[in-house]
Structures are given as structure tokens and as C-alpha cells.
Short mmCIF file of C-alpha atoms in Angstrom, two decimals:
data_model
loop_
_atom_site.label_atom_id
_atom_site.label_comp_id
_atom_site.label_asym_id
_atom_site.label_seq_id
_atom_site.Cartn_x
_atom_site.Cartn_y
_atom_site.Cartn_z
CA MET A 191 0.00 0.00 0.00
CA GLU A 192 1.31 3.47 -0.93
CA GLU A 193 2.21 5.55 2.12
CA VAL A 194 -0.34 8.31 2.68
CA GLU A 195 0.01 11.24 5.07
CA ILE A 196 -3.11 11.42 7.24
CA PRO A 197 -4.23 14.91 8.32
CA GLN A 198 -3.54 15.25 12.06
CA TYR A 199 -7.04 16.49 12.88
CA PHE A 200 -8.51 13.28 11.39
CA LEU A 201 -6.91 11.24 14.19
CA CYS A 202 -8.52 10.57 17.55
CA PRO A 203 -6.33 11.93 20.41
CA ILE A 204 -6.97 8.74 22.39
CA SER A 205 -6.66 5.90 19.85
CA LEU A 206 -4.49 7.84 17.32
CA MET A 207 -6.59 6.16 14.60
CA ILE A 208 -8.74 7.78 11.91
CA MET A 209 -12.04 8.75 13.51
CA LYS A 210 -15.08 6.82 12.29
CA ASP A 211 -17.62 8.77 14.32
CA PRO A 212 -16.09 12.07 15.52
CA VAL A 213 -17.87 13.70 18.49
CA THR A 214 -16.99 16.91 20.34
CA THR A 215 -17.00 17.19 24.13
CA VAL A 216 -17.98 20.28 26.15
CA THR A 217 -14.25 21.06 26.42
CA GLY A 218 -14.13 21.60 22.64
CA ILE A 219 -11.94 18.57 21.81
CA THR A 220 -13.08 16.07 19.18
CA TYR A 221 -12.63 12.32 19.73
CA ASP A 222 -13.82 9.14 18.09
CA ARG A 223 -17.09 8.19 19.83
CA GLU A 224 -16.03 4.66 20.75
CA SER A 225 -12.75 5.88 22.28
CA ILE A 226 -14.22 8.71 24.37
CA GLU A 227 -17.14 6.58 25.57
CA MET A 228 -14.71 3.87 26.71
CA TRP A 229 -12.59 6.58 28.37
CA LEU A 230 -15.62 7.94 30.24
CA LEU A 231 -16.73 4.47 31.30
CA THR A 232 -13.28 3.49 32.60
CA ALA A 233 -12.53 6.91 34.11
CA GLU A 234 -15.96 6.96 35.80
CA GLU A 235 -15.23 3.69 37.64
CA GLU A 236 -11.78 4.92 38.72
CA ALA A 237 -13.11 8.34 39.72
CA GLU A 238 -15.85 6.81 41.87
CA ALA A 239 -13.29 4.60 43.60
CA GLU A 240 -11.01 7.60 44.29
CA ALA A 241 -13.77 10.24 44.73
CA GLU A 242 -12.36 12.32 41.87
CA ALA A 243 -13.91 14.04 38.85
CA VAL A 244 -13.64 12.64 35.31
CA THR A 245 -11.35 14.80 33.18
CA CYS A 246 -10.83 15.45 29.49
CA PRO A 247 -7.81 13.44 28.20
CA VAL A 248 -6.39 16.47 26.37
CA THR A 249 -7.32 19.58 28.39
CA LYS A 250 -7.59 17.85 31.82
CA GLN A 251 -10.73 19.92 32.45
CA LYS A 252 -13.71 18.37 34.21
CA LEU A 253 -15.85 16.36 31.82
CA PRO A 254 -19.53 15.39 32.27
CA ARG A 255 -19.99 11.63 32.51
CA ASP A 256 -23.17 11.62 30.44
CA THR A 257 -22.28 10.36 26.96
CA GLU A 258 -25.47 11.94 25.61
CA LEU A 259 -23.70 15.31 25.92
CA LEU A 260 -21.24 14.28 23.19
CA THR A 261 -22.03 16.30 20.04
CA PRO A 262 -21.59 14.59 16.63
CA ASN A 263 -19.11 16.52 14.47
CA HIS A 264 -20.86 16.03 11.13
CA MET A 265 -18.62 18.41 9.19
CA LEU A 266 -15.42 16.61 10.24
CA ARG A 267 -17.00 13.22 9.55
CA ARG A 268 -17.87 14.29 5.99
CA LEU A 269 -14.33 15.60 5.44
CA ILE A 270 -12.86 12.30 6.65
CA GLN A 271 -15.22 10.28 4.44
CA ALA A 272 -14.41 12.45 1.38
CA TRP A 273 -10.67 12.11 2.05
CA CYS A 274 -10.98 8.32 2.39
CA ILE A 275 -12.86 8.07 -0.92
CA ALA A 276 -10.26 10.28 -2.65
CA ASN A 277 -7.47 8.03 -1.37
CA ALA A 278 -9.23 4.70 -1.95
CA SER A 279 -6.80 3.81 -4.75
CA LYS A 280 -3.96 4.12 -2.23
CA GLY A 281 -5.43 1.47 0.08
CA ILE A 282 -7.52 3.70 2.38
CA ASP A 283 -10.79 2.08 3.45
CA ARG A 284 -13.99 4.08 3.27
CA ILE A 285 -15.47 5.17 6.61
CA PRO A 286 -19.19 4.24 6.68
CA THR A 287 -21.78 6.64 8.04
CA PRO A 288 -22.19 5.74 11.72
CA LYS A 289 -25.42 4.49 13.20
CA TYR A 290 -26.30 6.89 15.99
CA PRO A 291 -27.29 5.41 19.34
CA LEU A 292 -30.96 5.26 20.23
CA ASP A 293 -32.19 7.45 23.05
CA LYS A 294 -33.58 6.20 26.36
CA SER A 295 -37.19 6.92 25.43
CA HIS A 296 -36.99 4.53 22.47
CA MET A 297 -35.38 1.81 24.58
CA LEU A 298 -37.95 2.29 27.34
CA ARG A 299 -40.69 1.87 24.76
CA LEU A 300 -39.13 -1.40 23.57
CA VAL A 301 -38.83 -2.70 27.13
CA ARG A 302 -42.49 -1.94 27.82
CA GLN A 303 -43.50 -3.76 24.65
CA VAL A 304 -42.15 -7.01 26.14
CA ASN A 305 -45.27 -7.09 28.34
CA ASN A 306 -47.53 -6.97 25.29
CA HIS A 307 -48.03 -10.57 24.12
CA GLN A 308 -48.87 -9.43 20.58
CA ILE A 309 -45.59 -7.63 19.92
CA CYS A 310 -43.27 -9.09 22.58
CA VAL A 311 -41.47 -11.40 20.12
CA GLU A 312 -40.47 -8.50 17.87
CA ALA A 313 -39.54 -6.33 20.88
CA LEU A 314 -37.25 -9.06 22.23
CA ARG A 315 -35.62 -9.46 18.83
CA LYS A 316 -34.87 -5.72 18.65
CA ILE A 317 -33.58 -5.58 22.24
CA ASP A 318 -31.37 -8.61 21.58
CA ALA A 319 -29.85 -6.86 18.55
CA LEU A 320 -29.23 -3.69 20.58
CA VAL A 321 -27.53 -5.63 23.38
CA ILE A 322 -25.14 -7.34 20.97
CA GLU A 323 -24.35 -4.05 19.19
CA ASN A 324 -22.40 -2.20 21.93
CA GLU A 325 -21.82 -1.59 25.63
CA LYS A 326 -23.66 1.73 25.69
CA ASN A 327 -26.88 0.03 24.62
CA LYS A 328 -26.48 -2.51 27.44
CA LYS A 329 -26.03 0.22 30.03
CA CYS A 330 -28.97 2.23 28.71
CA LEU A 331 -31.24 -0.83 28.63
CA GLU A 332 -30.30 -1.68 32.20
CA GLU A 333 -31.18 1.85 33.29
CA VAL A 334 -34.67 1.62 31.73
CA GLY A 335 -35.46 -1.67 33.50
CA VAL A 336 -34.72 -4.43 30.98
CA ILE A 337 -33.70 -6.89 33.74
CA LYS A 338 -37.08 -6.56 35.43
CA ALA A 339 -38.82 -7.03 32.08
CA MET A 340 -36.80 -10.19 31.30
CA ILE A 341 -37.57 -11.68 34.73
CA SER A 342 -41.27 -10.96 34.21
CA PHE A 343 -41.20 -12.59 30.75
CA ILE A 344 -39.32 -15.70 31.93
CA VAL A 345 -41.56 -16.23 34.98
CA LYS A 346 -44.73 -15.59 32.95
CA SER A 347 -43.65 -18.18 30.36
CA PHE A 348 -43.05 -20.66 33.20
CA LYS A 349 -46.44 -20.08 34.82
CA GLU A 350 -48.24 -20.38 31.49
CA ARG A 351 -46.01 -23.33 30.50
CA LYS A 352 -45.20 -21.68 27.17
CA LEU A 353 -41.79 -22.85 26.02
CA ILE A 354 -41.35 -20.43 23.12
CA THR A 355 -38.19 -19.68 21.16
CA SER A 356 -38.15 -16.08 22.44
CA LEU A 357 -37.09 -17.47 25.82
CA GLU A 358 -33.60 -17.91 24.39
CA GLN A 359 -33.42 -14.18 23.62
CA ALA A 360 -34.83 -13.23 27.04
CA LEU A 361 -32.24 -15.39 28.82
CA ARG A 362 -29.38 -14.05 26.68
CA ILE A 363 -30.48 -10.43 27.22
CA PHE A 364 -30.65 -11.00 30.99
CA HIS A 365 -27.16 -12.51 31.14
CA LEU A 366 -25.47 -9.97 28.84
CA VAL A 367 -27.03 -6.92 30.50
CA TRP A 368 -26.87 -8.19 34.09
CA SER A 369 -24.72 -6.38 36.64
CA PRO A 370 -24.99 -6.93 40.41
CA THR A 371 -26.38 -3.50 41.26
CA THR A 372 -28.54 -2.97 44.35
CA LYS A 373 -31.64 -2.57 42.16
CA ASN A 374 -30.99 -5.80 40.27
CA GLU A 375 -30.16 -7.73 43.44
CA GLN A 376 -33.49 -6.72 44.97
CA LEU A 377 -35.25 -8.22 41.95
CA VAL A 378 -33.68 -11.68 42.31
CA LYS A 379 -32.35 -12.25 45.83
CA GLU A 380 -35.67 -13.70 47.10
CA ASN A 381 -37.19 -14.61 43.74
CA HIS A 382 -38.15 -18.29 44.14
CA ASP A 383 -40.35 -18.08 41.02
CA LEU A 384 -37.34 -17.21 38.86
CA ILE A 385 -35.40 -20.21 40.22
CA GLU A 386 -38.38 -22.48 39.50
CA ALA A 387 -38.72 -21.04 36.00
CA ILE A 388 -35.06 -21.74 35.21
CA LEU A 389 -35.35 -25.32 36.51
CA TRP A 390 -38.45 -25.76 34.33
CA ILE A 391 -36.46 -24.63 31.27
CA LEU A 392 -33.61 -27.01 32.14
CA ARG A 393 -36.00 -29.97 32.52
CA SER A 394 -37.98 -29.21 29.37
CA GLU A 395 -37.44 -30.89 26.03
CA MET A 396 -37.33 -28.44 23.13
CA MET A 397 -38.42 -29.57 19.70
CA ASN A 398 -35.57 -27.83 17.89
CA ASN A 399 -31.79 -27.69 17.59
CA ASN A 400 -31.45 -24.79 20.05
CA GLN A 401 -31.98 -26.96 23.13
CA VAL A 402 -28.33 -26.88 24.26
CA ILE A 403 -28.04 -23.14 23.62
CA ILE A 404 -31.21 -22.28 25.56
CA LYS A 405 -30.23 -24.46 28.51
CA THR A 406 -26.72 -23.00 28.55
CA HIS A 407 -28.20 -19.48 28.66
CA ALA A 408 -30.53 -20.64 31.46
CA MET A 409 -27.52 -21.87 33.44
CA MET A 410 -25.71 -18.55 32.97
CA VAL A 411 -28.76 -16.70 34.30
CA LEU A 412 -28.97 -19.13 37.23
CA LYS A 413 -25.34 -18.39 38.11
CA ASN A 414 -26.03 -14.64 38.07
CA VAL A 415 -29.01 -15.13 40.37
CA ILE A 416 -27.36 -17.55 42.82
CA GLU A 417 -24.36 -15.24 43.29
CA VAL A 418 -26.58 -12.53 44.85
CA SER A 419 -29.38 -14.62 46.36
CA SER A 420 -30.23 -14.31 50.04
CA SER A 421 -29.21 -16.94 52.60
CA ASN A 422 -32.91 -17.63 53.07
CA LEU A 423 -33.36 -18.59 49.39
CA LEU A 424 -30.12 -20.59 49.24
CA SER A 425 -30.80 -22.61 52.39
CA GLY A 426 -34.35 -23.34 51.20
CA LEU A 427 -33.40 -24.88 47.85
CA GLN A 428 -35.22 -28.15 47.27
CA PRO A 429 -33.53 -31.52 46.48
CA GLU A 430 -34.88 -31.24 42.91
CA PHE A 431 -32.63 -28.21 42.37
CA PHE A 432 -29.48 -30.21 43.13
CA GLN A 433 -30.74 -33.21 41.17
CA GLU A 434 -30.96 -30.98 38.09
CA MET A 435 -27.40 -29.70 38.61
CA VAL A 436 -26.15 -33.29 38.93
CA SER A 437 -28.11 -34.24 35.81
CA ILE A 438 -26.11 -31.64 33.87
CA LEU A 439 -22.84 -33.14 35.16
CA ARG A 440 -24.02 -36.62 34.21
CA LYS A 441 -24.86 -35.57 30.66
CA GLU A 442 -21.49 -33.86 30.27
CA SER A 443 -19.50 -36.89 31.45
CA LYS A 444 -21.43 -39.16 29.06
CA TYR A 445 -22.16 -37.01 26.02
CA HIS A 446 -19.88 -33.91 26.31
CA ILE A 447 -22.80 -31.60 25.50
CA SER A 448 -21.85 -28.19 26.95
CA GLN A 449 -18.72 -27.57 28.99
CA GLN A 450 -19.84 -24.00 29.66
CA ALA A 451 -23.05 -25.24 31.30
CA THR A 452 -21.00 -27.81 33.22
CA LYS A 453 -18.69 -25.16 34.66
CA VAL A 454 -21.69 -23.10 35.72
CA ALA A 455 -23.34 -26.13 37.37
CA LEU A 456 -20.12 -26.78 39.30
CA GLN A 457 -19.87 -23.15 40.39
CA VAL A 458 -23.53 -23.14 41.47
CA LEU A 459 -22.89 -26.22 43.63
CA ILE A 460 -19.92 -24.46 45.25
CA ASP A 461 -21.95 -21.30 45.93
CA THR A 462 -24.91 -23.19 47.42
CA CYS A 463 -22.97 -25.86 49.33
CA PRO A 464 -22.34 -23.95 52.61
CA TRP A 465 -26.00 -23.06 53.27
CA GLY A 466 -28.40 -25.05 55.47
CA ARG A 467 -28.46 -28.77 54.76
CA ASN A 468 -27.32 -28.30 51.18
CA LYS A 469 -24.25 -30.51 51.58
CA HIS A 470 -26.46 -33.44 52.49
CA LYS A 471 -28.89 -32.64 49.67
CA ILE A 472 -26.01 -32.54 47.18
CA VAL A 473 -24.65 -35.87 48.45
CA GLU A 474 -28.13 -37.46 48.32
CA SER A 475 -28.53 -36.30 44.71
CA GLY A 476 -25.61 -38.55 43.70
CA ALA A 477 -23.21 -35.67 43.05
CA ILE A 478 -20.05 -37.36 44.34
CA PHE A 479 -20.30 -40.29 41.95
CA GLU A 480 -20.90 -37.95 38.99
CA LEU A 481 -18.09 -35.59 40.04
CA ILE A 482 -15.58 -38.45 40.11
CA GLU A 483 -16.86 -39.81 36.77
CA LEU A 484 -16.60 -36.35 35.24
CA GLU A 485 -13.04 -35.90 36.51
CA LEU A 486 -12.02 -39.26 35.04
CA CYS A 487 -12.77 -38.00 31.53
CA ASN A 488 -11.92 -34.33 32.09
CA THR A 489 -8.91 -32.60 30.51
CA GLU A 490 -9.49 -28.97 31.54
CA LYS A 491 -7.71 -27.40 34.50
CA ARG A 492 -10.58 -25.13 35.61
CA VAL A 493 -13.08 -28.00 35.66
CA SER A 494 -10.69 -30.04 37.83
CA GLU A 495 -10.34 -27.14 40.27
CA LEU A 496 -14.11 -26.80 40.60
CA ILE A 497 -14.62 -30.56 41.02
CA PHE A 498 -11.95 -30.83 43.72
CA CYS A 499 -13.38 -27.82 45.54
CA ILE A 500 -16.83 -29.43 45.75
CA LEU A 501 -15.41 -32.80 46.81
CA ALA A 502 -13.41 -31.09 49.58
CA HIS A 503 -16.63 -29.45 50.85
CA LEU A 504 -18.65 -32.65 50.70
CA CYS A 505 -15.99 -34.78 52.41
CA THR A 506 -16.35 -32.67 55.54
CA CYS A 507 -19.59 -34.55 56.32
CA ALA A 508 -19.89 -38.27 57.12
CA ASP A 509 -22.31 -39.19 54.32
CA GLY A 510 -20.09 -37.34 51.84
CA ARG A 511 -17.02 -39.32 52.85
CA ALA A 512 -19.00 -42.57 52.73
CA GLU A 513 -20.14 -41.87 49.15
CA PHE A 514 -16.63 -40.82 48.15
CA LEU A 515 -15.16 -44.09 49.42
CA LYS A 516 -17.86 -46.13 47.69
CA HIS A 517 -16.48 -45.11 44.31
CA ALA A 518 -13.59 -47.40 43.37
CA ALA A 519 -11.72 -44.48 41.75
CA GLY A 520 -12.33 -41.90 44.49
CA ILE A 521 -8.97 -41.96 46.26
CA GLY A 522 -7.24 -42.82 42.99
CA VAL A 523 -8.44 -39.75 41.08
CA VAL A 524 -7.47 -37.45 43.95
CA THR A 525 -4.04 -39.08 44.21
CA LYS A 526 -3.41 -38.91 40.48
CA ASN A 527 -4.16 -35.20 40.16
CA THR A 528 -2.26 -34.05 43.24
CA LEU A 529 0.81 -32.04 42.12
CA ARG A 530 -0.35 -32.31 38.50
CA VAL A 531 -3.02 -29.66 37.93
CA SER A 532 -2.66 -26.53 40.08
CA SER A 533 -2.07 -25.29 43.61
CA THR A 534 -5.86 -25.02 44.01
CA THR A 535 -6.39 -28.72 43.33
CA ASP A 536 -3.44 -29.57 45.59
CA ASP A 537 -5.05 -27.65 48.44
CA CYS A 538 -8.39 -29.41 47.95
CA ALA A 539 -6.77 -32.83 47.46
CA ILE A 540 -4.92 -32.58 50.79
CA GLN A 541 -8.18 -31.47 52.44
CA ILE A 542 -9.95 -34.54 51.02
CA LEU A 543 -7.23 -36.96 52.06
CA GLY A 544 -7.05 -35.26 55.46
CA SER A 545 -10.80 -35.65 56.04
CA ILE A 546 -10.72 -39.29 54.95
CA SER A 547 -7.69 -40.17 57.09
CA LYS A 548 -9.04 -38.38 60.17
CA PHE A 549 -12.66 -39.55 60.21
CA SER A 550 -12.92 -42.58 57.90
CA ALA A 551 -9.55 -44.30 58.25
CA THR A 552 -10.57 -47.94 58.44
CA LYS A 553 -7.94 -50.62 57.89
CA GLU A 554 -9.22 -51.15 54.35
CA VAL A 555 -9.05 -47.42 53.54
CA LEU A 556 -5.49 -47.09 54.85
CA ILE A 557 -4.36 -50.12 52.84
CA GLU A 558 -6.05 -48.66 49.75
CA MET A 559 -4.23 -45.34 50.23
CA LEU A 560 -0.92 -47.17 50.43
CA ARG A 561 -1.68 -49.49 47.53
CA ILE A 562 -2.67 -46.87 44.97
CA GLY A 563 0.09 -44.41 45.86
CA ALA A 564 -1.70 -41.82 48.01
CA VAL A 565 0.90 -42.31 50.75
CA SER A 566 3.78 -41.86 48.31
CA LYS A 567 2.10 -38.73 46.92
CA LEU A 568 1.85 -37.26 50.44
CA CYS A 569 5.59 -37.83 50.80
CA MET A 570 6.11 -36.02 47.49
CA VAL A 571 4.04 -33.06 48.73
CA ILE A 572 6.47 -32.65 51.64
CA GLN A 573 9.44 -32.25 49.30
CA ALA A 574 7.61 -30.35 46.52
CA ASP A 575 7.44 -26.58 46.07
CA CYS A 576 4.17 -26.27 48.01
CA GLU A 577 2.86 -23.96 50.70
CA ASP A 578 4.17 -24.79 54.18
CA TYR A 579 0.69 -25.46 55.58
CA LEU A 580 0.16 -28.16 52.93
CA LYS A 581 3.43 -29.82 53.84
CA LYS A 582 2.49 -29.75 57.53
CA LYS A 583 -0.91 -31.25 56.73
CA ALA A 584 0.68 -34.02 54.66
CA MET A 585 3.17 -34.78 57.45
CA GLU A 586 0.32 -34.85 59.98
CA ILE A 587 -1.53 -37.46 57.90
CA LEU A 588 1.61 -39.59 57.54
CA ARG A 589 2.43 -39.45 61.25
CA THR A 590 -1.14 -40.19 62.34
CA HIS A 591 -1.16 -43.50 60.45
CA SER A 592 2.51 -44.42 60.53
CA TYR A 593 1.63 -47.69 62.26
CA ALA A 594 -0.43 -48.78 59.24
CA TRP A 595 2.14 -47.66 56.68
CA SER A 596 5.28 -48.76 58.52
CA ASN A 597 6.17 -51.20 55.74
CA SER A 598 6.56 -48.34 53.29
CA PRO A 599 10.25 -47.29 53.19
CA CYS A 600 9.47 -43.75 51.98
CA VAL A 601 7.24 -43.11 54.99
CA GLN A 602 9.91 -44.27 57.41
CA ILE A 603 12.44 -41.86 55.89
CA TYR A 604 10.15 -38.86 56.23
CA LEU A 605 9.14 -39.76 59.80
CA LEU A 606 12.82 -39.95 60.76
CA THR A 607 13.72 -36.63 59.09
#
């Protein structure tokens, strides 16, 4: 491409690229819209954290945070477009006429149309397109109440048992727009109907090819909700809730349907585990068997970390340890992945082995630990580059059961040193 000298005033002061949609701030400086909006968004978050005003990148004067105060510089845009066309033969791409953002009143009208059953499908389609288009649309839609409208639509579909394709758009809009603001949290923290609606979607059979996509979106929404739910809602979750999470794990270990949904299911189990009798409900749902089966065929680090975290939680209760030991590969899979995946899995693995050796150390269990290499792995932990508390925990396990493992030469060496 022939080298072309670009007029300086065509370049955005922030990105130093040719401006596609030049806008002028109240300080009189012109920027590309995308660059200055990103600057305002980032600077706003930093300013709020440090209690400072947002400033203009060039003049350092105070700058209003409202992006609606940015004035399109039509004359400069036309000059840039004309210059690009004139230099097209030299490899300069034409700058298309920008699509100006919709105002709040238009978005509010779209959100209200979701409640009208005659035009809700078209309204959801338009909102979905706006959400995907840019971050400003997401923020504006959140401000006009799109989260509340999506919750209302999802719950209404559940109560009327109408499994329509627009549910996919409603779930995607919710997840993409969602932010844990106080207003949004109030809408979901005690919303049992929304939880029931999501479970209904997960249990339903769709008569199309979008089944996996819809259920994955439903899981993403569930994760958003669970993260901010009240202790009252979390401790009151029914056994059916955990059975559905375990069902997702089972399908992934057998059919490898959606790893994204699997990760969310694992995270949801971690978030709900500490509340009420949830540990027992999770164990009774058959989670431990499915977690071990999933780990046996898993190759991703993050999934292993989540699985080990849940197993460590569940092995703190007697029925959890009993179910863990029932699986022939339970101790084996923990032993195999210790010192192989990450420091997170090492931490959880030592917790699991510690719980087993302290509360469930029958003669058979201790022999099994020695036979499959768990004892040798504990010795390796002591000499590996691990945290000191992990080494101390490993040594504590070895010393506690030294009588049972006295025939192992490696154990004797570490007890002596």
C-alpha cells in the first residue's frame, strides 16, 4: 500500500486512529465516539473509587460523565469520508456513516412492549440486537429496566407453561445486561419463582436444535441469580434443584454436551454448598459419583479445580465421605491429580485426604491409600514446592497413620527426618 500522510485532525487523540464517528465534548476537543465513551466508562469507575472528577484526556478539564452530551461533528466526519474516498486507490478504506445510538425513550418503549403478548417477540428481537451491538446500549437498557422485564417474561412463560423460542433471547439479554447492582439484586435475591422457572427450562425438552443453547443461557442466568441470592433462598433450595445440577454433570461426562453449562453447574454447587443442609442434599442427589466420573474424563484445568473444591466441601460430612469411598476411583483420582493440575487442586486434594484419614480411616481405607500411591504422593508433597501449611498437613496425615504404613520405606524416611 502506498504511504499516505493522514491529516492530524482526522486522528482521535486517544486511539491515534482515523475517527469513524467524531464527536466533540464540552471542552471543545473532538474524539472518536467509541474511544471517548470507553474513556468515560473506565474513568468513571476509577473516579468513583477515588472520589475524583472525570477529566478530558487532552485539556484535563472536568468532563460530564453523560455520553449523551457528546455532540456529533458532522462536518469533520464528511471531510474524513471524502478524504478516504479520494485516497481509496492508495489502500484507504472508506469510513461508513455511523449508526447513531438510540435514546432512552426509544429503549424504554421497547422494554415496555415485552409485556404486550402481541408484539413481545419483535420487541425481544430488537432488544437482543441492541444488546449485541455495543456496551452503551447494554447500560442504557439496564437503566430503563430491561432486567425486570426479562424476569417478568421468563416467569410468565413458566407459569403459562409456554416454552417459546423467544425465551432464548430473554435469557441471553438477561445474562449480557446483568450487573450486580442494588436494584438488580433486589429483583432476584428472594425470587423463588425465577429459580423455578429456570429449573423448568432445564428440565424441558425443546423440539428444535437450540436446546443446548437455551439451557446453557438458562444456566448462565442461574449463576447470576445464585451469586446474589439471600441466605434464606439458598438454604431453602429443594432436592430437585441439586438433582438438576447433577443431571447436567451426568450428561457432560457421558455425552460432552456443553462444557460452559457444566462449569456453571459446578460453580452453582460451590456457591450453594455452605448453606443449610445443602451438603447433604447434594450428596443425596448422587453428586459425588458424577463428580468423580466427570473428573475421570476431564482434561481442563478449571473444571478439575471446581470438582476438587466441591469434593473437599462434601468430604467434611460423614455421608459425603461414605459416598466418596464407595467409588472405586475416588482416592485414585485425587491421588493422580495431586501435584499435576494446580495449587488449588493440591489444596483441595490434601483437604480430602485429610478428612478421609481423620474420620474414615478404616484398615481397608489405609491399605487402599498405600496401595494406589496416596501415601507416596503425600511424601512427594512434603518435598515439593508447596505452601508450608500443605506440607504440615501431609506430614500430619503420615504421622497419624505411621503404624499402618510402617512397611513403606518412603514413609519411614520422612518420619525420621
